PDB file of C-alpha atoms in Angstrom:
ATOM      1  CA  MET S   1    -141.200 -59.952 211.476  1.00  0.00           C
ATOM      2  CA  PRO S   2    -138.213 -58.072 210.615  1.00  0.00           C
ATOM      3  CA  GLY S   3    -137.996 -54.904 209.347  1.00  0.00           C
ATOM      4  CA  ALA S   4    -138.663 -55.399 205.316  1.00  0.00           C
ATOM      5  CA  SER S   5    -134.722 -54.210 204.715  1.00  0.00           C
ATOM      6  CA  ASP S   6    -133.470 -57.035 207.053  1.00  0.00           C
ATOM      7  CA  ALA S   7    -135.730 -59.618 205.676  1.00  0.00           C
ATOM      8  CA  GLU S   8    -134.483 -58.540 202.442  1.00  0.00           C
ATOM      9  CA  SER S   9    -130.763 -58.660 203.184  1.00  0.00           C
ATOM     10  CA  GLU S  10    -131.278 -62.082 204.857  1.00  0.00           C
ATOM     11  CA  ALA S  11    -132.762 -63.161 201.227  1.00  0.00           C
ATOM     12  CA  LEU S  12    -130.097 -61.952 199.295  1.00  0.00           C
ATOM     13  CA  ARG S  13    -127.330 -63.225 201.874  1.00  0.00           C
ATOM     14  CA  ARG S  14    -129.197 -67.219 201.109  1.00  0.00           C
ATOM     15  CA  VAL S  15    -128.787 -66.560 197.286  1.00  0.00           C
ATOM     16  CA  LEU S  16    -124.964 -65.877 197.900  1.00  0.00           C
ATOM     17  CA  ARG S  17    -124.085 -68.347 200.567  1.00  0.00           C
ATOM     18  CA  GLY S  18    -126.018 -71.148 198.694  1.00  0.00           C
ATOM     19  CA  ALA S  19    -124.501 -70.552 195.267  1.00  0.00           C
ATOM     20  CA  TRP S  20    -121.074 -72.374 195.972  1.00  0.00           C
ATOM     21  CA  PRO S  21    -122.679 -75.455 197.719  1.00  0.00           C
ATOM     22  CA  SER S  22    -124.726 -75.606 194.638  1.00  0.00           C
ATOM     23  CA  LEU S  23    -122.270 -75.082 191.821  1.00  0.00           C
ATOM     24  CA  PRO S  24    -122.787 -78.725 190.844  1.00  0.00           C
ATOM     25  CA  ALA S  25    -126.379 -78.099 189.681  1.00  0.00           C
ATOM     26  CA  LEU S  26    -125.912 -74.713 188.538  1.00  0.00           C
ATOM     27  CA  ALA S  27    -123.232 -75.782 186.027  1.00  0.00           C
ATOM     28  CA  VAL S  28    -125.110 -78.392 184.917  1.00  0.00           C
ATOM     29  CA  ALA S  29    -127.988 -76.473 184.217  1.00  0.00           C
ATOM     30  CA  GLY S  30    -126.007 -73.594 182.553  1.00  0.00           C
ATOM     31  CA  ALA S  31    -124.626 -76.369 180.520  1.00  0.00           C
ATOM     32  CA  ALA S  32    -128.044 -77.442 179.430  1.00  0.00           C
ATOM     33  CA  VAL S  33    -129.222 -73.657 178.273  1.00  0.00           C
ATOM     34  CA  CYS S  34    -126.087 -73.413 176.364  1.00  0.00           C
ATOM     35  CA  ALA S  35    -126.843 -76.194 174.513  1.00  0.00           C
ATOM     36  CA  ALA S  36    -130.027 -75.571 173.996  1.00  0.00           C
ATOM     37  CA  GLY S  37    -129.065 -72.347 172.436  1.00  0.00           C
ATOM     38  CA  THR S  38    -126.499 -73.646 170.464  1.00  0.00           C
ATOM     39  CA  LEU S  39    -128.798 -75.802 168.844  1.00  0.00           C
ATOM     40  CA  ALA S  40    -131.479 -73.353 168.204  1.00  0.00           C
ATOM     41  CA  VAL S  41    -128.509 -71.282 166.480  1.00  0.00           C
ATOM     42  CA  LEU S  42    -127.793 -74.054 164.290  1.00  0.00           C
ATOM     43  CA  LEU S  43    -131.597 -74.515 163.391  1.00  0.00           C
ATOM     44  CA  ALA S  44    -132.507 -70.958 162.904  1.00  0.00           C
ATOM     45  CA  PRO S  45    -129.008 -68.737 162.407  1.00  0.00           C
ATOM     46  CA  GLY S  46    -129.516 -65.237 162.611  1.00  0.00           C
ATOM     47  CA  VAL S  47    -131.445 -62.670 164.439  1.00  0.00           C
ATOM     48  CA  THR S  48    -134.998 -63.440 162.650  1.00  0.00           C
ATOM     49  CA  PRO S  49    -138.424 -64.211 163.981  1.00  0.00           C
ATOM     50  CA  VAL S  50    -138.287 -67.584 163.006  1.00  0.00           C
ATOM     51  CA  SER S  51    -134.837 -67.876 165.229  1.00  0.00           C
ATOM     52  CA  VAL S  52    -136.728 -65.842 168.069  1.00  0.00           C
ATOM     53  CA  LEU S  53    -139.615 -68.430 168.361  1.00  0.00           C
ATOM     54  CA  VAL S  54    -137.244 -71.454 167.655  1.00  0.00           C
ATOM     55  CA  ALA S  55    -134.756 -70.233 170.594  1.00  0.00           C
ATOM     56  CA  ALA S  56    -137.725 -69.737 172.949  1.00  0.00           C
ATOM     57  CA  LEU S  57    -139.252 -73.206 172.544  1.00  0.00           C
ATOM     58  CA  LEU S  58    -135.772 -74.993 172.721  1.00  0.00           C
ATOM     59  CA  THR S  59    -134.482 -73.390 175.643  1.00  0.00           C
ATOM     60  CA  GLY S  60    -138.087 -72.856 177.450  1.00  0.00           C
ATOM     61  CA  PRO S  61    -137.157 -76.151 179.706  1.00  0.00           C
ATOM     62  CA  TRP S  62    -133.890 -75.417 180.906  1.00  0.00           C
ATOM     63  CA  LEU S  63    -134.308 -71.776 181.433  1.00  0.00           C
ATOM     64  CA  ALA S  64    -137.517 -72.932 183.504  1.00  0.00           C
ATOM     65  CA  ALA S  65    -135.348 -75.725 185.525  1.00  0.00           C
ATOM     66  CA  LEU S  66    -132.346 -73.357 186.004  1.00  0.00           C
ATOM     67  CA  GLY S  67    -134.679 -70.812 187.491  1.00  0.00           C
ATOM     68  CA  ALA S  68    -136.614 -73.134 189.905  1.00  0.00           C
ATOM     69  CA  ALA S  69    -132.876 -74.241 190.899  1.00  0.00           C
ATOM     70  CA  ALA S  70    -131.854 -70.834 191.706  1.00  0.00           C
ATOM     71  CA  ASP S  71    -135.467 -70.160 193.372  1.00  0.00           C
ATOM     72  CA  ARG S  72    -134.860 -73.278 195.516  1.00  0.00           C
ATOM     73  CA  ILE S  73    -131.152 -71.756 196.355  1.00  0.00           C
ATOM     74  CA  ALA S  74    -133.175 -68.240 197.367  1.00  0.00           C
ATOM     75  CA  ALA S  75    -135.800 -70.189 199.348  1.00  0.00           C
ATOM     76  CA  ALA S  76    -133.685 -73.157 201.050  1.00  0.00           C
ATOM     77  CA  GLY S  77    -129.711 -72.068 200.678  1.00  0.00           C
ATOM     78  CA  GLU S  78    -128.781 -74.706 198.265  1.00  0.00           C
ATOM     79  CA  ALA S  79    -129.961 -76.482 195.448  1.00  0.00           C
ATOM     80  CA  GLY S  80    -128.734 -80.254 194.004  1.00  0.00           C
ATOM     81  CA  ILE S  81    -129.130 -81.712 190.948  1.00  0.00           C
ATOM     82  CA  ARG S  82    -131.867 -83.544 191.772  1.00  0.00           C
ATOM     83  CA  ASP S  83    -133.727 -80.335 192.757  1.00  0.00           C
ATOM     84  CA  TRP S  84    -132.742 -79.588 189.328  1.00  0.00           C
ATOM     85  CA  TRP S  85    -134.141 -82.625 187.488  1.00  0.00           C
ATOM     86  CA  ARG S  86    -137.184 -82.638 189.390  1.00  0.00           C
ATOM     87  CA  GLY S  87    -137.762 -78.618 188.328  1.00  0.00           C
ATOM     88  CA  LEU S  88    -137.002 -79.907 184.704  1.00  0.00           C
ATOM     89  CA  ARG S  89    -139.634 -82.804 184.794  1.00  0.00           C
ATOM     90  CA  ALA S  90    -142.276 -80.275 186.253  1.00  0.00           C
ATOM     91  CA  LEU S  91    -141.512 -77.395 184.423  1.00  0.00           C
ATOM     92  CA  TRP S  92    -140.750 -79.173 180.831  1.00  0.00           C
ATOM     93  CA  ARG S  93    -144.171 -77.490 179.437  1.00  0.00           C
ATOM     94  CA  PHE S  94    -144.618 -74.445 181.468  1.00  0.00           C
ATOM     95  CA  GLY S  95    -141.044 -73.282 180.478  1.00  0.00           C
ATOM     96  CA  PRO S  96    -141.304 -72.943 176.832  1.00  0.00           C
ATOM     97  CA  ALA S  97    -145.282 -71.563 177.002  1.00  0.00           C
ATOM     98  CA  GLN S  98    -143.730 -68.971 179.152  1.00  0.00           C
ATOM     99  CA  ALA S  99    -140.752 -68.109 176.948  1.00  0.00           C
ATOM    100  CA  LEU S 100    -142.915 -67.596 174.064  1.00  0.00           C
ATOM    101  CA  VAL S 101    -144.888 -64.427 175.906  1.00  0.00           C
ATOM    102  CA  PRO S 102    -141.744 -62.315 174.658  1.00  0.00           C
ATOM    103  CA  ALA S 103    -140.654 -64.533 172.306  1.00  0.00           C
ATOM    104  CA  VAL S 104    -144.482 -63.677 170.052  1.00  0.00           C
ATOM    105  CA  PRO S 105    -144.152 -59.773 170.259  1.00  0.00           C
ATOM    106  CA  ALA S 106    -139.910 -59.632 169.280  1.00  0.00           C
ATOM    107  CA  ALA S 107    -140.982 -62.146 166.644  1.00  0.00           C
ATOM    108  CA  ALA S 108    -143.849 -59.705 165.364  1.00  0.00           C
ATOM    109  CA  PHE S 109    -141.499 -56.651 165.824  1.00  0.00           C
ATOM    110  CA  LEU S 110    -138.735 -58.326 164.029  1.00  0.00           C
ATOM    111  CA  ALA S 111    -140.927 -59.029 160.728  1.00  0.00           C
ATOM    112  CA  THR S 112    -142.578 -55.141 161.123  1.00  0.00           C
ATOM    113  CA  LEU S 113    -138.899 -54.345 161.629  1.00  0.00           C
ATOM    114  CA  ASP S 114    -138.140 -55.924 158.167  1.00  0.00           C
ATOM    115  CA  LEU S 115    -140.971 -54.427 155.950  1.00  0.00           C
ATOM    116  CA  TRP S 116    -140.443 -50.881 157.370  1.00  0.00           C
ATOM    117  CA  GLN S 117    -137.158 -51.288 156.301  1.00  0.00           C
ATOM    118  CA  GLN S 118    -138.314 -52.077 152.892  1.00  0.00           C
ATOM    119  CA  THR S 119    -141.947 -49.790 152.861  1.00  0.00           C
ATOM    120  CA  ARG S 120    -140.699 -46.733 155.315  1.00  0.00           C
ATOM    121  CA  SER S 121    -144.267 -46.761 155.773  1.00  0.00           C
ATOM    122  CA  PRO S 122    -145.271 -44.685 158.616  1.00  0.00           C
ATOM    123  CA  TRP S 123    -148.403 -46.713 159.024  1.00  0.00           C
ATOM    124  CA  LEU S 124    -146.111 -49.567 160.674  1.00  0.00           C
ATOM    125  CA  LEU S 125    -144.446 -47.295 163.258  1.00  0.00           C
ATOM    126  CA  PRO S 126    -147.218 -47.797 165.796  1.00  0.00           C
ATOM    127  CA  SER S 127    -146.966 -51.582 165.516  1.00  0.00           C
ATOM    128  CA  LEU S 128    -143.309 -51.486 165.573  1.00  0.00           C
ATOM    129  CA  ALA S 129    -143.553 -49.217 168.632  1.00  0.00           C
ATOM    130  CA  ALA S 130    -146.214 -52.012 170.391  1.00  0.00           C
ATOM    131  CA  GLY S 131    -144.445 -54.974 169.299  1.00  0.00           C
ATOM    132  CA  GLY S 132    -141.369 -53.777 171.112  1.00  0.00           C
ATOM    133  CA  ALA S 133    -142.421 -52.368 174.287  1.00  0.00           C
ATOM    134  CA  CYS S 134    -144.484 -55.494 174.655  1.00  0.00           C
ATOM    135  CA  ALA S 135    -141.556 -57.990 174.019  1.00  0.00           C
ATOM    136  CA  ALA S 136    -139.352 -55.947 176.407  1.00  0.00           C
ATOM    137  CA  ALA S 137    -141.804 -55.515 179.205  1.00  0.00           C
ATOM    138  CA  GLY S 138    -142.157 -59.308 178.413  1.00  0.00           C
ATOM    139  CA  LEU S 139    -138.131 -59.893 178.865  1.00  0.00           C
ATOM    140  CA  LEU S 140    -138.319 -58.025 181.679  1.00  0.00           C
ATOM    141  CA  ALA S 141    -141.263 -59.997 183.568  1.00  0.00           C
ATOM    142  CA  LEU S 142    -139.987 -63.587 182.105  1.00  0.00           C
ATOM    143  CA  PRO S 143    -137.575 -64.195 185.407  1.00  0.00           C
ATOM    144  CA  ALA S 144    -140.468 -63.354 187.931  1.00  0.00           C
ATOM    145  CA  ALA S 145    -143.050 -65.390 185.604  1.00  0.00           C
ATOM    146  CA  LEU S 146    -140.818 -68.315 186.044  1.00  0.00           C
ATOM    147  CA  SER S 147    -140.230 -68.104 189.672  1.00  0.00           C
ATOM    148  CA  LEU S 148    -143.654 -67.298 190.314  1.00  0.00           C
ATOM    149  CA  GLY S 149    -144.792 -70.275 188.330  1.00  0.00           C
ATOM    150  CA  ALA S 150    -142.579 -72.653 189.467  1.00  0.00           C
ATOM    151  CA  ALA S 151    -143.081 -71.983 193.310  1.00  0.00           C
ATOM    152  CA  ARG S 152    -146.963 -71.851 192.783  1.00  0.00           C
ATOM    153  CA  PRO S 153    -148.449 -74.534 190.164  1.00  0.00           C
ATOM    154  CA  GLY S 154    -151.954 -73.059 190.314  1.00  0.00           C
ATOM    155  CA  LEU S 155    -150.621 -69.666 189.276  1.00  0.00           C
ATOM    156  CA  ARG S 156    -150.797 -69.579 185.416  1.00  0.00           C
ATOM    157  CA  GLY S 157    -151.856 -67.810 182.488  1.00  0.00           C
ATOM    158  CA  ARG S 158    -153.248 -64.094 182.706  1.00  0.00           C
ATOM    159  CA  LEU S 159    -152.953 -64.205 186.360  1.00  0.00           C
ATOM    160  CA  LEU S 160    -149.327 -65.326 186.621  1.00  0.00           C
ATOM    161  CA  TRP S 161    -148.085 -62.398 184.166  1.00  0.00           C
ATOM    162  CA  ILE S 162    -150.186 -59.530 185.600  1.00  0.00           C
ATOM    163  CA  CYS S 163    -148.084 -60.549 188.907  1.00  0.00           C
ATOM    164  CA  ALA S 164    -145.142 -60.700 187.342  1.00  0.00           C
ATOM    165  CA  LEU S 165    -145.401 -57.388 185.585  1.00  0.00           C
ATOM    166  CA  HIS S 166    -146.551 -56.167 188.899  1.00  0.00           C
ATOM    167  CA  LEU S 167    -143.755 -56.509 190.773  1.00  0.00           C
ATOM    168  CA  VAL S 168    -141.547 -55.652 188.062  1.00  0.00           C
ATOM    169  CA  ALA S 169    -143.495 -52.291 187.686  1.00  0.00           C
ATOM    170  CA  ARG S 170    -142.801 -51.928 191.608  1.00  0.00           C
ATOM    171  CA  HIS S 171    -139.009 -52.844 191.637  1.00  0.00           C
ATOM    172  CA  PRO S 172    -138.086 -52.097 188.148  1.00  0.00           C
ATOM    173  CA  THR S 173    -133.910 -51.624 188.977  1.00  0.00           C
ATOM    174  CA  ARG S 174    -133.948 -55.098 190.567  1.00  0.00           C
ATOM    175  CA  PHE S 175    -134.983 -56.772 187.445  1.00  0.00           C
ATOM    176  CA  LEU S 176    -133.012 -54.751 185.213  1.00  0.00           C
ATOM    177  CA  ALA S 177    -130.068 -56.283 186.517  1.00  0.00           C
ATOM    178  CA  ALA S 178    -130.355 -59.657 185.081  1.00  0.00           C
ATOM    179  CA  PRO S 179    -130.921 -58.663 181.426  1.00  0.00           C
ATOM    180  CA  SER S 180    -128.042 -56.297 181.752  1.00  0.00           C
ATOM    181  CA  LEU S 181    -125.801 -58.859 183.101  1.00  0.00           C
ATOM    182  CA  ALA S 182    -126.512 -61.424 180.302  1.00  0.00           C
ATOM    183  CA  LEU S 183    -126.239 -58.606 177.845  1.00  0.00           C
ATOM    184  CA  LEU S 184    -122.687 -58.211 179.408  1.00  0.00           C
ATOM    185  CA  GLY S 185    -121.807 -61.783 179.750  1.00  0.00           C
ATOM    186  CA  LEU S 186    -122.594 -62.128 176.172  1.00  0.00           C
ATOM    187  CA  ALA S 187    -120.011 -58.961 174.988  1.00  0.00           C
ATOM    188  CA  ALA S 188    -117.351 -60.330 176.536  1.00  0.00           C
ATOM    189  CA  SER S 189    -117.833 -63.991 175.504  1.00  0.00           C
ATOM    190  CA  LEU S 190    -117.898 -62.625 171.819  1.00  0.00           C
ATOM    191  CA  ARG S 191    -115.015 -60.374 172.639  1.00  0.00           C
ATOM    192  CA  TRP S 192    -112.563 -62.749 175.011  1.00  0.00           C
ATOM    193  CA  THR S 193    -113.940 -66.278 174.852  1.00  0.00           C
ATOM    194  CA  ALA S 194    -117.015 -68.364 173.998  1.00  0.00           C
ATOM    195  CA  SER S 195    -116.487 -70.555 177.187  1.00  0.00           C
ATOM    196  CA  LEU S 196    -117.210 -67.329 179.547  1.00  0.00           C
ATOM    197  CA  LEU S 197    -120.857 -68.211 178.038  1.00  0.00           C
ATOM    198  CA  LEU S 198    -121.326 -71.155 179.976  1.00  0.00           C
ATOM    199  CA  LEU S 199    -121.183 -68.917 183.361  1.00  0.00           C
ATOM    200  CA  VAL S 200    -123.972 -66.479 181.905  1.00  0.00           C
ATOM    201  CA  PRO S 201    -127.067 -68.913 182.455  1.00  0.00           C
ATOM    202  CA  PRO S 202    -126.338 -69.403 185.992  1.00  0.00           C
ATOM    203  CA  LEU S 203    -125.139 -66.135 187.385  1.00  0.00           C
ATOM    204  CA  VAL S 204    -128.340 -64.479 185.430  1.00  0.00           C
ATOM    205  CA  ALA S 205    -130.566 -66.756 187.176  1.00  0.00           C
ATOM    206  CA  LEU S 206    -129.121 -66.156 190.401  1.00  0.00           C
ATOM    207  CA  VAL S 207    -129.364 -62.220 189.913  1.00  0.00           C
ATOM    208  CA  ALA S 208    -133.138 -62.862 188.686  1.00  0.00           C
ATOM    209  CA  SER S 209    -134.061 -65.192 191.815  1.00  0.00           C
ATOM    210  CA  ALA S 210    -132.991 -62.600 194.162  1.00  0.00           C
ATOM    211  CA  ALA S 211    -134.387 -60.196 192.375  1.00  0.00           C
ATOM    212  CA  THR S 212    -137.652 -61.855 192.609  1.00  0.00           C
ATOM    213  CA  ALA S 213    -137.141 -63.035 196.012  1.00  0.00           C
ATOM    214  CA  THR S 214    -136.563 -59.569 197.645  1.00  0.00           C
ATOM    215  CA  ALA S 215    -138.916 -58.117 195.719  1.00  0.00           C
ATOM    216  CA  LEU S 216    -141.672 -60.617 197.466  1.00  0.00           C
ATOM    217  CA  VAL S 217    -140.021 -60.091 200.708  1.00  0.00           C
ATOM    218  CA  ARG S 218    -140.702 -56.155 200.153  1.00  0.00           C
ATOM    219  CA  HIS S 219    -144.240 -56.216 198.231  1.00  0.00           C
ATOM    220  CA  GLY S 220    -145.405 -58.653 201.235  1.00  0.00           C
ATOM    221  CA  ALA S 221    -143.869 -56.301 204.152  1.00  0.00           C
ATOM    222  CA  ALA S 222    -145.327 -53.431 202.561  1.00  0.00           C
ATOM    223  CA  GLY S 223    -148.969 -55.450 202.454  1.00  0.00           C
ATOM    224  CA  ALA S 224    -148.610 -56.170 205.887  1.00  0.00           C
ATOM    225  CA  GLY S 225    -147.415 -52.521 206.511  1.00  0.00           C
ATOM    226  CA  GLY S 226    -150.692 -50.567 205.096  1.00  0.00           C
ATOM    227  CA  GLY S 227    -149.570 -50.532 201.410  1.00  0.00           C
ATOM    228  CA  GLU S 228    -146.306 -48.333 201.514  1.00  0.00           C
ATOM    229  CA  PRO S 229    -144.907 -48.854 197.994  1.00  0.00           C
ATOM    230  CA  GLY S 230    -141.524 -50.481 198.156  1.00  0.00           C
ATOM    231  CA  ARG S 231    -138.852 -48.795 195.837  1.00  0.00           C
ATOM    232  CA  GLY S 232    -136.598 -51.029 193.398  1.00  0.00           C
TER     233      GLY S 232
END
């Protein structure tokens, strides 16, 4: 087996090379995510506990299908619309279930924050901190959980999230790239044109898939090499 850095470079090259021939599938998948997000905003406007849960339920299937298409690009070098559709059919229930993992503590955080702003009670601060920390950790691990769950149908529940959180803890900088890109894309779309939003989900999915693929390569190489921990 080649060195870990060579294998990681090859996984990254597959993602970069496969992005262009997979553009139709990525465009359709990104548009579906944006449409689901728009519907969520219309049904539950604002940033509230309800809106967070509604967004997770409505966008979850499409996020999982987009992630599956990006994972296929990372694994095989190309994904078509048919691959995206198969991923949607297989993961339409799995996606919302995983999206709710960070959404539930985020909703609890927002509800506690609203109560704290009204009362300024110090007893609410531990709950506020716990909700925020769980939401942030879940959001960082969500791409890894979606990728692992799509590739391994038998990996579900607590074990799936333990594996996803383990990858994020081992390689935090890689998994920070996707949410950072999402925030930058959202800010750019708000500042210039909303049409930029159509580009954000595919780009974020490709970055997240590359992070998961290279982290798995590094993790596997470290385990084969005697447990030398990889760096993010």
